[in-house]
Tab-separated table of C-alpha atoms in Angstrom:
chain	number	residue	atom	x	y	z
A	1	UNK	CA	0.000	0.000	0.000
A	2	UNK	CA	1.421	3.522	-1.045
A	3	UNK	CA	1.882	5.385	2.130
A	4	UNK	CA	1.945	8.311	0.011
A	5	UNK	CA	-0.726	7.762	-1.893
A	6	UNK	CA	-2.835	7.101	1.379
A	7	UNK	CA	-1.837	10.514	2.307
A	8	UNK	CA	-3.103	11.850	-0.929
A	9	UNK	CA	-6.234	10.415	-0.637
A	10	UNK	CA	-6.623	11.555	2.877
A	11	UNK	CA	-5.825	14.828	1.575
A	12	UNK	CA	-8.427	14.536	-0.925
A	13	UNK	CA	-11.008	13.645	1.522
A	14	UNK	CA	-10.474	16.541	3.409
A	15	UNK	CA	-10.218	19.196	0.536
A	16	UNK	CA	-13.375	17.733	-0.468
A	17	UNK	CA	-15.390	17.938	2.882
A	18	UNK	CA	-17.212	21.841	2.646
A	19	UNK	CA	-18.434	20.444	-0.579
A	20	UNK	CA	-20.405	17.229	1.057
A	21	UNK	CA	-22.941	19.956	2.333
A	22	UNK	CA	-23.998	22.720	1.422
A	23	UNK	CA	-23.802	24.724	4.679
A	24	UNK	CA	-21.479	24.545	7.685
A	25	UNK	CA	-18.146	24.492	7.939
A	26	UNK	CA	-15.124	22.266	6.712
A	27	UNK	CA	-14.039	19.475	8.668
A	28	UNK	CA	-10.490	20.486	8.252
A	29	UNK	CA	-11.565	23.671	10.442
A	30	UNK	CA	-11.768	21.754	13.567
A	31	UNK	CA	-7.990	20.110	13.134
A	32	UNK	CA	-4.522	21.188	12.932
A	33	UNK	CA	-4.153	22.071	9.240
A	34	UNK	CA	-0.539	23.967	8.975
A	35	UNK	CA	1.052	21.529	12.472
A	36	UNK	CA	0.075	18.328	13.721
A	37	UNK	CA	-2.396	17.674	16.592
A	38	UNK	CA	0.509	15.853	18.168
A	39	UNK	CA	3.190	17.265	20.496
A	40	UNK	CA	6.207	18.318	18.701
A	41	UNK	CA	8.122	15.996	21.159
A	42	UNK	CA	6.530	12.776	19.548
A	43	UNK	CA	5.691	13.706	16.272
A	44	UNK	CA	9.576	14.828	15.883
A	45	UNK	CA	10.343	10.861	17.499
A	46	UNK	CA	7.986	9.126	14.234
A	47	UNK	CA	4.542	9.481	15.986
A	48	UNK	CA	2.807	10.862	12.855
A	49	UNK	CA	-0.790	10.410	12.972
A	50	UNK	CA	-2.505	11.956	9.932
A	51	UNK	CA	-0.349	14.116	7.334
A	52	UNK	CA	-2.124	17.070	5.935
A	53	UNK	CA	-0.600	18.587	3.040
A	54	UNK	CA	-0.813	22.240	4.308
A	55	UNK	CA	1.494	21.063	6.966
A	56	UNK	CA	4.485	23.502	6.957
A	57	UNK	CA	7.848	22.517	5.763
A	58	UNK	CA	9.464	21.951	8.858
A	59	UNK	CA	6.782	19.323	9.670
A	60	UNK	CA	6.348	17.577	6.894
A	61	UNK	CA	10.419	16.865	6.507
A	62	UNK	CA	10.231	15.616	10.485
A	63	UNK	CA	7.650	12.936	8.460
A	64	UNK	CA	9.536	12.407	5.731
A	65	UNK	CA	12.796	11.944	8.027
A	66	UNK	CA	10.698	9.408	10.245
A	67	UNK	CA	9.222	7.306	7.418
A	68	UNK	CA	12.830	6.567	5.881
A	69	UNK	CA	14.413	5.825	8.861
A	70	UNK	CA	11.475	3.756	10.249
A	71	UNK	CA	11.451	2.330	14.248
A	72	UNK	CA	15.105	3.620	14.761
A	73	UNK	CA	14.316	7.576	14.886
A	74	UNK	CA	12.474	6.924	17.639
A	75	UNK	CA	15.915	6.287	19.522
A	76	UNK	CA	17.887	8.620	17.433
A	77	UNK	CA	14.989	11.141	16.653
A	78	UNK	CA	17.587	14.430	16.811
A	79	UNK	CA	18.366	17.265	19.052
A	80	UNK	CA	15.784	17.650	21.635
A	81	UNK	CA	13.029	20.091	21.446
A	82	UNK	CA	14.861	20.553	17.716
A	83	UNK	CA	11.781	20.890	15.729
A	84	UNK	CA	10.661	23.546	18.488
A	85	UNK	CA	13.451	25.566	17.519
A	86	UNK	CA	12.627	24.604	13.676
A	87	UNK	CA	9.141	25.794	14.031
A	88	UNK	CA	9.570	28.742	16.324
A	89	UNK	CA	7.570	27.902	18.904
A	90	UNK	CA	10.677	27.607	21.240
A	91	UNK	CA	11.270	31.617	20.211
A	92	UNK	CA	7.690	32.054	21.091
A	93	UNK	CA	6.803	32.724	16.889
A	94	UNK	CA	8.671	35.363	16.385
A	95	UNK	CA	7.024	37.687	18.991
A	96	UNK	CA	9.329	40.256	20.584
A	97	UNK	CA	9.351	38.992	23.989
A	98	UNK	CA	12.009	38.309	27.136
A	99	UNK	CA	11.819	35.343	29.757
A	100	UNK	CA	11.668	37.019	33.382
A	101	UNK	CA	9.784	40.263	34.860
A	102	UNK	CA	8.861	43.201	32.781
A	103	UNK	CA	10.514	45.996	33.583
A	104	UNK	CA	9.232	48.428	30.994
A	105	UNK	CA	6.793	50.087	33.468
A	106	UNK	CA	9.322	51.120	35.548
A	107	UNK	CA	11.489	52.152	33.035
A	108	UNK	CA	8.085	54.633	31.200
A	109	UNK	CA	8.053	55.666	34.542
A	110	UNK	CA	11.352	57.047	35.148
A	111	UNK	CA	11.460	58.681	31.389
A	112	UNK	CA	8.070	60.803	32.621
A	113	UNK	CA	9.253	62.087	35.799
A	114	UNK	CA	13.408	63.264	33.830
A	115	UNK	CA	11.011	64.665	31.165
A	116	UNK	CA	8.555	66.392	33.209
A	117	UNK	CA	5.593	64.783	31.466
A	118	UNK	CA	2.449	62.174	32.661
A	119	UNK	CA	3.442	58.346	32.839
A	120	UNK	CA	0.501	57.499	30.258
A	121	UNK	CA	1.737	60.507	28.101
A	122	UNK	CA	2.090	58.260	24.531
A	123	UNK	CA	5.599	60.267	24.682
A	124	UNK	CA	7.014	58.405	27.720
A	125	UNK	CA	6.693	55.091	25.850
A	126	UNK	CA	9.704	56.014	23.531
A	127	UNK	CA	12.629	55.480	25.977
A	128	UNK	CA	10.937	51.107	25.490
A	129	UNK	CA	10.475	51.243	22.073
A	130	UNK	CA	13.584	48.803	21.174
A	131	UNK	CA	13.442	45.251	20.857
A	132	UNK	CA	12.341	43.926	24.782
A	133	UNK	CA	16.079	42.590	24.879
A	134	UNK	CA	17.662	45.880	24.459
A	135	UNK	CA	15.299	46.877	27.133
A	136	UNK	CA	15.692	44.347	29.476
A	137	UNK	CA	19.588	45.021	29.315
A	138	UNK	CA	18.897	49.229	29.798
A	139	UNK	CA	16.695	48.021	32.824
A	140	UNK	CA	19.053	46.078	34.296
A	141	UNK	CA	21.960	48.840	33.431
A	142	UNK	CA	20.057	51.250	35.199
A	143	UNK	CA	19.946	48.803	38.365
A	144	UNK	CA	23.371	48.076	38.359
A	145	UNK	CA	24.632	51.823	38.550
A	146	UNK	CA	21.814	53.146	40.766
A	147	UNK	CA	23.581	50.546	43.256
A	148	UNK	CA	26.786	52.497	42.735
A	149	UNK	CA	28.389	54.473	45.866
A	150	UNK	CA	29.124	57.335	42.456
A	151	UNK	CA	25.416	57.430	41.449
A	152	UNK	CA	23.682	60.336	42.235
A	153	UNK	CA	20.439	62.041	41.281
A	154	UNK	CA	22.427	63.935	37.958
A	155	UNK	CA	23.700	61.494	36.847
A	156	UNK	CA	20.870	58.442	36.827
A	157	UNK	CA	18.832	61.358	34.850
A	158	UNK	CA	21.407	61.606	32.511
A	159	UNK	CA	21.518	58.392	31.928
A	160	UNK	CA	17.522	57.834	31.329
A	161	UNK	CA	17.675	60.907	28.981
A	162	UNK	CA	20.451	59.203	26.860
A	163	UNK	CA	18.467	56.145	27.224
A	164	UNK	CA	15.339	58.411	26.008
A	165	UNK	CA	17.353	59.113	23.219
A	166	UNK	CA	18.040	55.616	22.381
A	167	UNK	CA	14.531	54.775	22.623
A	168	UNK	CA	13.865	57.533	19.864
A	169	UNK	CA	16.676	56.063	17.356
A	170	UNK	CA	14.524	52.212	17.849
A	171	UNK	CA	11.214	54.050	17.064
A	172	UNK	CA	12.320	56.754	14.242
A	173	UNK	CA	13.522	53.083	12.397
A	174	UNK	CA	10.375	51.805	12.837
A	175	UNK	CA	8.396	54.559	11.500
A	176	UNK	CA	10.625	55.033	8.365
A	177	UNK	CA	9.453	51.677	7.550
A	178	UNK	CA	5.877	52.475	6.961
A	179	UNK	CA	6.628	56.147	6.341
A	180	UNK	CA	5.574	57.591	2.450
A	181	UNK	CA	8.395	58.096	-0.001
A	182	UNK	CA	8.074	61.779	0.303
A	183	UNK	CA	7.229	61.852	4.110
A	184	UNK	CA	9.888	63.989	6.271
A	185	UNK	CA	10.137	62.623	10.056
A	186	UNK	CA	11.272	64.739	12.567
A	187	UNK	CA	14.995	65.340	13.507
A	188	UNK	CA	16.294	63.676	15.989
A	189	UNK	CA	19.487	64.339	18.284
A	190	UNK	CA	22.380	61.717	19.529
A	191	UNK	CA	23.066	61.007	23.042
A	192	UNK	CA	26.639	63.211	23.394
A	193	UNK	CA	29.576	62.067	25.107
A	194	UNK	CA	30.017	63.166	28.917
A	195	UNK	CA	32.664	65.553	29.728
A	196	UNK	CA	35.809	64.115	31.028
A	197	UNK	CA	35.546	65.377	34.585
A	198	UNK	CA	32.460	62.236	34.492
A	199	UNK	CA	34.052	59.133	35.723
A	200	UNK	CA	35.078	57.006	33.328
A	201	UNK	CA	32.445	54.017	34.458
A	202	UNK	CA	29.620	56.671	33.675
A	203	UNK	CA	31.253	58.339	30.290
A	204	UNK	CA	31.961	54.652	29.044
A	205	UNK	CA	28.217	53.840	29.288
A	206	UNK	CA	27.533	56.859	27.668
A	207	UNK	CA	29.236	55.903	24.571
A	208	UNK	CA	27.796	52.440	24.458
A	209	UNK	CA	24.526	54.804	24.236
A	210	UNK	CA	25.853	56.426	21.836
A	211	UNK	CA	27.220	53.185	19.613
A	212	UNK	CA	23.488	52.218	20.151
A	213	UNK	CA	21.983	55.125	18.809
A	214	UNK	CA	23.858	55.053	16.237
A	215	UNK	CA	22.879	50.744	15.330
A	216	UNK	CA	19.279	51.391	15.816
A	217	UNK	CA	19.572	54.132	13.593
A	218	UNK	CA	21.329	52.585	10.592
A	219	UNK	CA	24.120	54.306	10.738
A	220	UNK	CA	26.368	51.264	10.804
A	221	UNK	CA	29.818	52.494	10.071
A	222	UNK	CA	29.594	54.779	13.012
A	223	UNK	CA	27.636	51.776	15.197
A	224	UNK	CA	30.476	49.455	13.968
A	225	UNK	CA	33.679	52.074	15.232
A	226	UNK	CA	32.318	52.489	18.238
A	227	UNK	CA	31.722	49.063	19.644
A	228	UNK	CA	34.985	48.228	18.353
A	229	UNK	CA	36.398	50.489	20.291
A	230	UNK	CA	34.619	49.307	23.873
A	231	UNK	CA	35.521	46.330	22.797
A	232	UNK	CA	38.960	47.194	22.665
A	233	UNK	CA	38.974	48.706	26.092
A	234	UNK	CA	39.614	47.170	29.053
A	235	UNK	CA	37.930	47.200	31.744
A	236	UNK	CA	35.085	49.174	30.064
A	237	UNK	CA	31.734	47.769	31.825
A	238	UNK	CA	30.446	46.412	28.184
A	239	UNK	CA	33.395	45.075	27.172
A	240	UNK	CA	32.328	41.912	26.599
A	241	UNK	CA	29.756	42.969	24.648
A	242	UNK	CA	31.549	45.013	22.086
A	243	UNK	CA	33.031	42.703	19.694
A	244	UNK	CA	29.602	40.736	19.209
A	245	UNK	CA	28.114	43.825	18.961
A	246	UNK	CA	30.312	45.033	16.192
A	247	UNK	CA	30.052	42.115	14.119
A	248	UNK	CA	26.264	42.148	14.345
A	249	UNK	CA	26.757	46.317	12.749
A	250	UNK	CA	28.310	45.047	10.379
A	251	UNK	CA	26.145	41.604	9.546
A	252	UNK	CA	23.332	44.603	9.396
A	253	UNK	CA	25.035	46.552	6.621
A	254	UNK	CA	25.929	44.058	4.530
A	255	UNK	CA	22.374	42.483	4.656
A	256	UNK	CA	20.994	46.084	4.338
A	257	UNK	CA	22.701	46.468	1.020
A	258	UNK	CA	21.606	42.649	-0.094
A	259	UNK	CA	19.761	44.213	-3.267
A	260	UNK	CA	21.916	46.069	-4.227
A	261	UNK	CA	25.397	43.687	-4.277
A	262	UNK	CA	26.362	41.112	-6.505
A	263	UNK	CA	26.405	37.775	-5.765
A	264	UNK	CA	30.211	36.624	-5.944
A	265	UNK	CA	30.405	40.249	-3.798
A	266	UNK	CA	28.312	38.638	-0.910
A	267	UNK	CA	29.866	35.897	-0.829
A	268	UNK	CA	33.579	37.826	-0.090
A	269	UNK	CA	31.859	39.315	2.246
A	270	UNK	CA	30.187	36.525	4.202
A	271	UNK	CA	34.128	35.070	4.418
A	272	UNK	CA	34.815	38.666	6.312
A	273	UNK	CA	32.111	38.335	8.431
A	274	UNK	CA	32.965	34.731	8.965
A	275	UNK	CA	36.305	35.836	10.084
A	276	UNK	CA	35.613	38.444	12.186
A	277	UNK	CA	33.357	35.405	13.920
A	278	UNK	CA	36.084	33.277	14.342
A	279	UNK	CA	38.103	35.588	16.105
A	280	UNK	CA	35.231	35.994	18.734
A	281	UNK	CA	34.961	32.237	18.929
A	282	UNK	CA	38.830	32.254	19.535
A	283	UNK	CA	38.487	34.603	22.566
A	284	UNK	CA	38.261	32.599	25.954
A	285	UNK	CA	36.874	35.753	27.871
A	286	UNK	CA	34.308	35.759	25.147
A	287	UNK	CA	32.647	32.815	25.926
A	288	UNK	CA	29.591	33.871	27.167
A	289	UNK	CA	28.886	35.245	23.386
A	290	UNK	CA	30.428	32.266	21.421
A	291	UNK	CA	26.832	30.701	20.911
A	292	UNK	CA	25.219	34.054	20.175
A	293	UNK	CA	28.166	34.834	17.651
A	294	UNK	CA	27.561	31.214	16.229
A	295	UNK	CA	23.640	31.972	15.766
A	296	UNK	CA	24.394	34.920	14.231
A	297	UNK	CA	26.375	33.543	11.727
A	298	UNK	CA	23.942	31.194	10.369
A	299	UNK	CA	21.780	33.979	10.446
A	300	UNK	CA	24.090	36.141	8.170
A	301	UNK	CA	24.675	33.317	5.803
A	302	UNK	CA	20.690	32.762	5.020
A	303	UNK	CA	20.110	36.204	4.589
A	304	UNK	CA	23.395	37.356	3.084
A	305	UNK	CA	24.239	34.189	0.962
A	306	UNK	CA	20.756	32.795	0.630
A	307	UNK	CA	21.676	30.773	-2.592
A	308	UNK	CA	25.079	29.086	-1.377
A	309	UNK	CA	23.292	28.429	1.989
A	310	UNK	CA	19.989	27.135	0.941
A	311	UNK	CA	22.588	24.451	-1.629
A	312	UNK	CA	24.148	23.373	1.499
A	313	UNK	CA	21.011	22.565	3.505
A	314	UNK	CA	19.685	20.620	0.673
A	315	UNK	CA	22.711	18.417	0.625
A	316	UNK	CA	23.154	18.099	4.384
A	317	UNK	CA	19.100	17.214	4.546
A	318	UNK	CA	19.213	15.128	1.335
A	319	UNK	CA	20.412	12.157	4.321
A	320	UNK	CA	17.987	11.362	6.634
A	321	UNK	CA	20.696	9.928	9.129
A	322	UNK	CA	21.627	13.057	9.793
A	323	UNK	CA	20.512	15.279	12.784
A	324	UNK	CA	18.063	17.863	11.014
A	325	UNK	CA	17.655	20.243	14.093
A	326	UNK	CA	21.454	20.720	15.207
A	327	UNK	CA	22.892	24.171	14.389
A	328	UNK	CA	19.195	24.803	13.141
A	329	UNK	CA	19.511	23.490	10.397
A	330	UNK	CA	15.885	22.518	9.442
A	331	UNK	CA	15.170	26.105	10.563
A	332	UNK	CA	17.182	27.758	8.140
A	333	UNK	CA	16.135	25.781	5.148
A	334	UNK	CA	12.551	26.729	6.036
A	335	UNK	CA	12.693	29.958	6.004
A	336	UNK	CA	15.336	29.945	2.088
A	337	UNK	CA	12.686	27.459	0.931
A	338	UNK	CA	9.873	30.447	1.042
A	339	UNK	CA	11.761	32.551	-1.225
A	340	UNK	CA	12.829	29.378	-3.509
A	341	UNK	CA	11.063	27.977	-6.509
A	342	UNK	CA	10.948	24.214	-5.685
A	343	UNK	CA	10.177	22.874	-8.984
A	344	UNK	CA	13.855	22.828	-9.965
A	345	UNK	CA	15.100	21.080	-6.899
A	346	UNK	CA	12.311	18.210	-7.246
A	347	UNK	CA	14.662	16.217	-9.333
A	348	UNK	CA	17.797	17.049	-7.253
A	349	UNK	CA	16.673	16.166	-4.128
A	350	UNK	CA	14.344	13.534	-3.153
A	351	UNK	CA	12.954	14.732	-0.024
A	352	UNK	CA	11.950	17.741	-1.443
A	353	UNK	CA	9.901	16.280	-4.325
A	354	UNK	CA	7.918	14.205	-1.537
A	355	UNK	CA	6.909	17.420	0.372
A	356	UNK	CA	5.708	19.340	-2.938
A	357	UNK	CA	3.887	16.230	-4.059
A	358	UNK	CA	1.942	16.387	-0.664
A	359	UNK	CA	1.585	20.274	-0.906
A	360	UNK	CA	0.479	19.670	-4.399
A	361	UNK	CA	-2.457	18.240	-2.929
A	362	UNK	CA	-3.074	21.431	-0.856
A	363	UNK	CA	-2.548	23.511	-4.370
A	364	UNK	CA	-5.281	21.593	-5.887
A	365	UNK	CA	-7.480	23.643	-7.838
A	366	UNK	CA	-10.128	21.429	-8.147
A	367	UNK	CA	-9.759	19.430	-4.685
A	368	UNK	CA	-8.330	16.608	-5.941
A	369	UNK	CA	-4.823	14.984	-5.312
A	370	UNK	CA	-5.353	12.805	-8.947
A	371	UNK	CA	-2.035	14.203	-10.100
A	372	UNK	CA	0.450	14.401	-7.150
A	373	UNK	CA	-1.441	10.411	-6.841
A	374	UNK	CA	-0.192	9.486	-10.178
A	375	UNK	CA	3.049	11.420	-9.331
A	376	UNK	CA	3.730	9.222	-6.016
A	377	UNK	CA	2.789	6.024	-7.988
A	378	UNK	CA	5.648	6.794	-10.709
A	379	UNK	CA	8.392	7.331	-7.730
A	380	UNK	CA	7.909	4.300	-6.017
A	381	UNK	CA	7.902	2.282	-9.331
A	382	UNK	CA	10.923	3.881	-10.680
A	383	UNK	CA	12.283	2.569	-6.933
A	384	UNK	CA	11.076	-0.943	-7.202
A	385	UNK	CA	13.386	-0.854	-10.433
A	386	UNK	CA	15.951	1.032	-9.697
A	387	UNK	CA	18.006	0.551	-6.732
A	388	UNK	CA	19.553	4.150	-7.225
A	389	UNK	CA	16.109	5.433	-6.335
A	390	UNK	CA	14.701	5.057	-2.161
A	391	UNK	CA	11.131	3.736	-2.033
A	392	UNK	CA	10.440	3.698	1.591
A	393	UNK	CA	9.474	7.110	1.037
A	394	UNK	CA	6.750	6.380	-1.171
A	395	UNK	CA	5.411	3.372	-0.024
A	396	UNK	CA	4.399	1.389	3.537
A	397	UNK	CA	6.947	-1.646	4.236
C-alpha cells in the first residue's frame, strides 16, 4: 500500500469535505491544518498520525525523516526540542518577547518624571520602544549603577535621557518603515559624550549609548567604530559585549545592502564576516557570546548568501541519518525554501519532491490529489526498479 498515496487520498477527503454539504463548515476547520495535533516531542520521534498537506515545511520533513528511517528515529529522533526551535515555537513565533519580569513600566516611569511629562503621556513610551532585549539590558543597566556608591540624582537622569534618546533612534527606524516616499520625520538628536571630569564608568556607558543610537539608527559604520572600540577597552563595563556587537553592525550593513550587491560580492563578504566570527569564537573571555556569535552567523549566511546556503542545507538534509535540528539546520532551510522555486530542486533532491507532491495536494485547484497520486505512484515504481532510487518514502513496508 502507497503510504503516500494514502496521504493523498486523505488529503483529498479533506479538501473535499465543505463540498459534502452545502452549509457549515469544513471538517479540516476543527484540526490542525498547517502543524500536527501531536506534540512536537513525539511527532519529531515518528509518531505521525494523519499528514495534511498544508502542513508547513518543517513538519512535513520531520515525516519524511521518520518514514525513511522507520522504528530507529524513535531512539535517534535528533536534538531535543529541535523541531521547536525549527518551528519557532521555542522563540515564542517570532514575537518580541524576554523570559523574566517586565521591567518596561518602571522604566516609562522614570522617562516621565526626567522629562517632566504624565506616565501614560504616549511620549514616555519612547525610551521602550527597542526590541524587549535591548530593554531588558537598559533596565538592568540602570539597576546596576543606581547601586553604585558614584550614582547620584544627575547622573541616573542623565543616563535615562540618553536612554530616552536611544529609545527615539529604535522608534524613528520603525516609523521610516511604513513612512511615504516623500514623508519627512522629525529630527532627531544623539546622546553626546560626557565631559571628562564624568568618571570614566559613567562616560563609558555613555558611549555604548551612543554606539546604540547610532545601530538602531542605521548608521552602521559609526555603530560598527564604536563598539569596536569598547571592545577594545579594558575594563570598560560592556566590554564583553563590544566585539559581538560590532560584528552584528556590520552583519546589518551588509544584509541592508543585499539588493543592491552582486552575488560573488556577498559571498567575499560573508568570508569577512565569517572571520571576524572566528576571532570571537577564539576569545576565551568571550565565551559567554560564542553561541550568540555562532547563531548569528547562520543567520548572516541565510540572509546574506541565501543561494550558497539554501545548496548546502539541501545536501546536508538530502540524508535522513543526519541530525536535522542541530545548528538549526531545518530552521534555516525553512525559512530559504519560502523565497525558492521548488520545482527545480524536485529532481535534485528527493525529499523535497515528496513534500511538494503532498503540498500539491493542498494547491489543488479542483480538490483533488489525482495528479500528485499518479506522481507518487511513478516514484515508487521507478524505486522498485531502480536501486539508485529510495522507495520507503513512497510506499508502507
Amino acid at each position: 500500500m502507497k503510504y503516500l498515496l494514502a496521504c493523498a487520498a486523505l488529503a483529498a477527503v479533506a479538501a473535499n469535505a465543505f463540498a459534502s454539504g452545502d452549509y457549515g463548515p469544513s471538517y479540516t476547520m476543527f484540526k490542525a491544518y498547517t502543524k500536527p495535533d501531536i506534540p512536537n516531542m513525539r511527532f519529531q520521534a515518528g509518531e505521525l498520525g494523519v499528514l495534511q498537506p498544508g502542513m508547513r515545511r518543517v513538519y512535513l520533513y520531520t515525516a519524511w525523516r521518520a518514514i525513511m528511517l522507520g522504528a530507529p528515529v524513535a531512539q535517534k529522533p535528533g536534538t531535543a526540542k529541535g523541531l521547536d526551535r525549527a518551528d519557532g515555537s521555542a522563540f515564542g513565533y517570532g514575537w518580541d518577547h524576554v523570559d523574566g519580569e517586565d521591567t518596561s513600566a518602571d522604566l516609562i516611569g522614570r522617562a516621565a518624571r526626567v522629562l517632566n511629562i504624565k506616565a501614560d503621556d504616549p511620549a514616555a513610551r519612547l525610551i521602550v520602544a527597542c526590541p524587549a532585549a535591548a530593554n531588558a539590558h537598559a533596565a538592568a543597566t540602570l539597576r546596576q549603577l543606581e547601586a553604585r556608591p558614584d550614582a547620584n540624582r544627575a547622573r541616573v537622569d542623565a543616563w535615562l535621557r540618553a536612554q530616552y534618546q536611544v529609545g527615539e533612534s529604535c522608534q524613528r527606524a520603525e516609523d521610516a518603515r511604513y513612512a511615504y516616499r516623500a514623508e519627512k520625520l522629525p529630527g532627531i538628536v544623539a546622546p553626546q559624550p560626557l565631559p571628562a571630569t564624568e568618571p570614566a564608568y559613567w562616560r563609558q556607558l555613555r558611549d555604548y549609548q551612543r554606539a546604540a543610537w547610532q545601530f538602531h539608527g542605521a548608521h552602521y559604520a559609526e555603530s560598527t567604530a564604536l563598539f569596536d572600540q569598547i571592545g577594545a577597552t579594558a575594563g570598560h563595563p560592556m566590554q564583553g559585549l563590544g566585539a559581538y556587537l560590532a560584528l552584528r553592525s556590520e552583519v546589518r550593513r551588509a544584509v541592508a545592502a543585499v539588493p543592491q550587491t552582486p552575488r560573488d560580492a556577498r559571498e567575499r563578504q560573508a568570508q569577512v564576516l565569517d572571520k571576524r566570527g572566528a576571532a570571537i569564537l577564539a576569545d576565551a573571555s568571550l565565551q559567554t557570546m560564542h553561541e550568540p556569535a555562532r547563531a548569528l552567523l547562520r543567520s548572516m549566511r541565510v540572509r546574506l548568501t541565501p543561494e550558497s546556503r539554501l545548496d548546502e542545507l539541501n545536501r546536508y538534509l538530502d540524508d535522513p541519518a543526519h541530525d536535522p535540528y542541530a545548528l538549526d539546520r531545518l530552521g534555516d532551510w525553512s525559512v530559504l525554501m519560502d523565497d525558492a522555486k521548488p520545482e527545480p530542486l524536485r529532481g535534485q533532491h528527493a525529499f523535497i519532491d515528496w513534500i511538494a507532491t503532498l503540498q500539491d495536494c493542498a494547491g489543488s485547484r479542483d480538490g483533488s490529489c489525482a495528479v500528485p497520486a499518479r506522481h507518487a505512484l511513478e516514484r515508487w515504481q521507478q524505486g522498485r526498479s531502480s536501486a539508485g532510487i529510495p522507495t520507503r518514502g513512497w510506499s508502507l513496508r
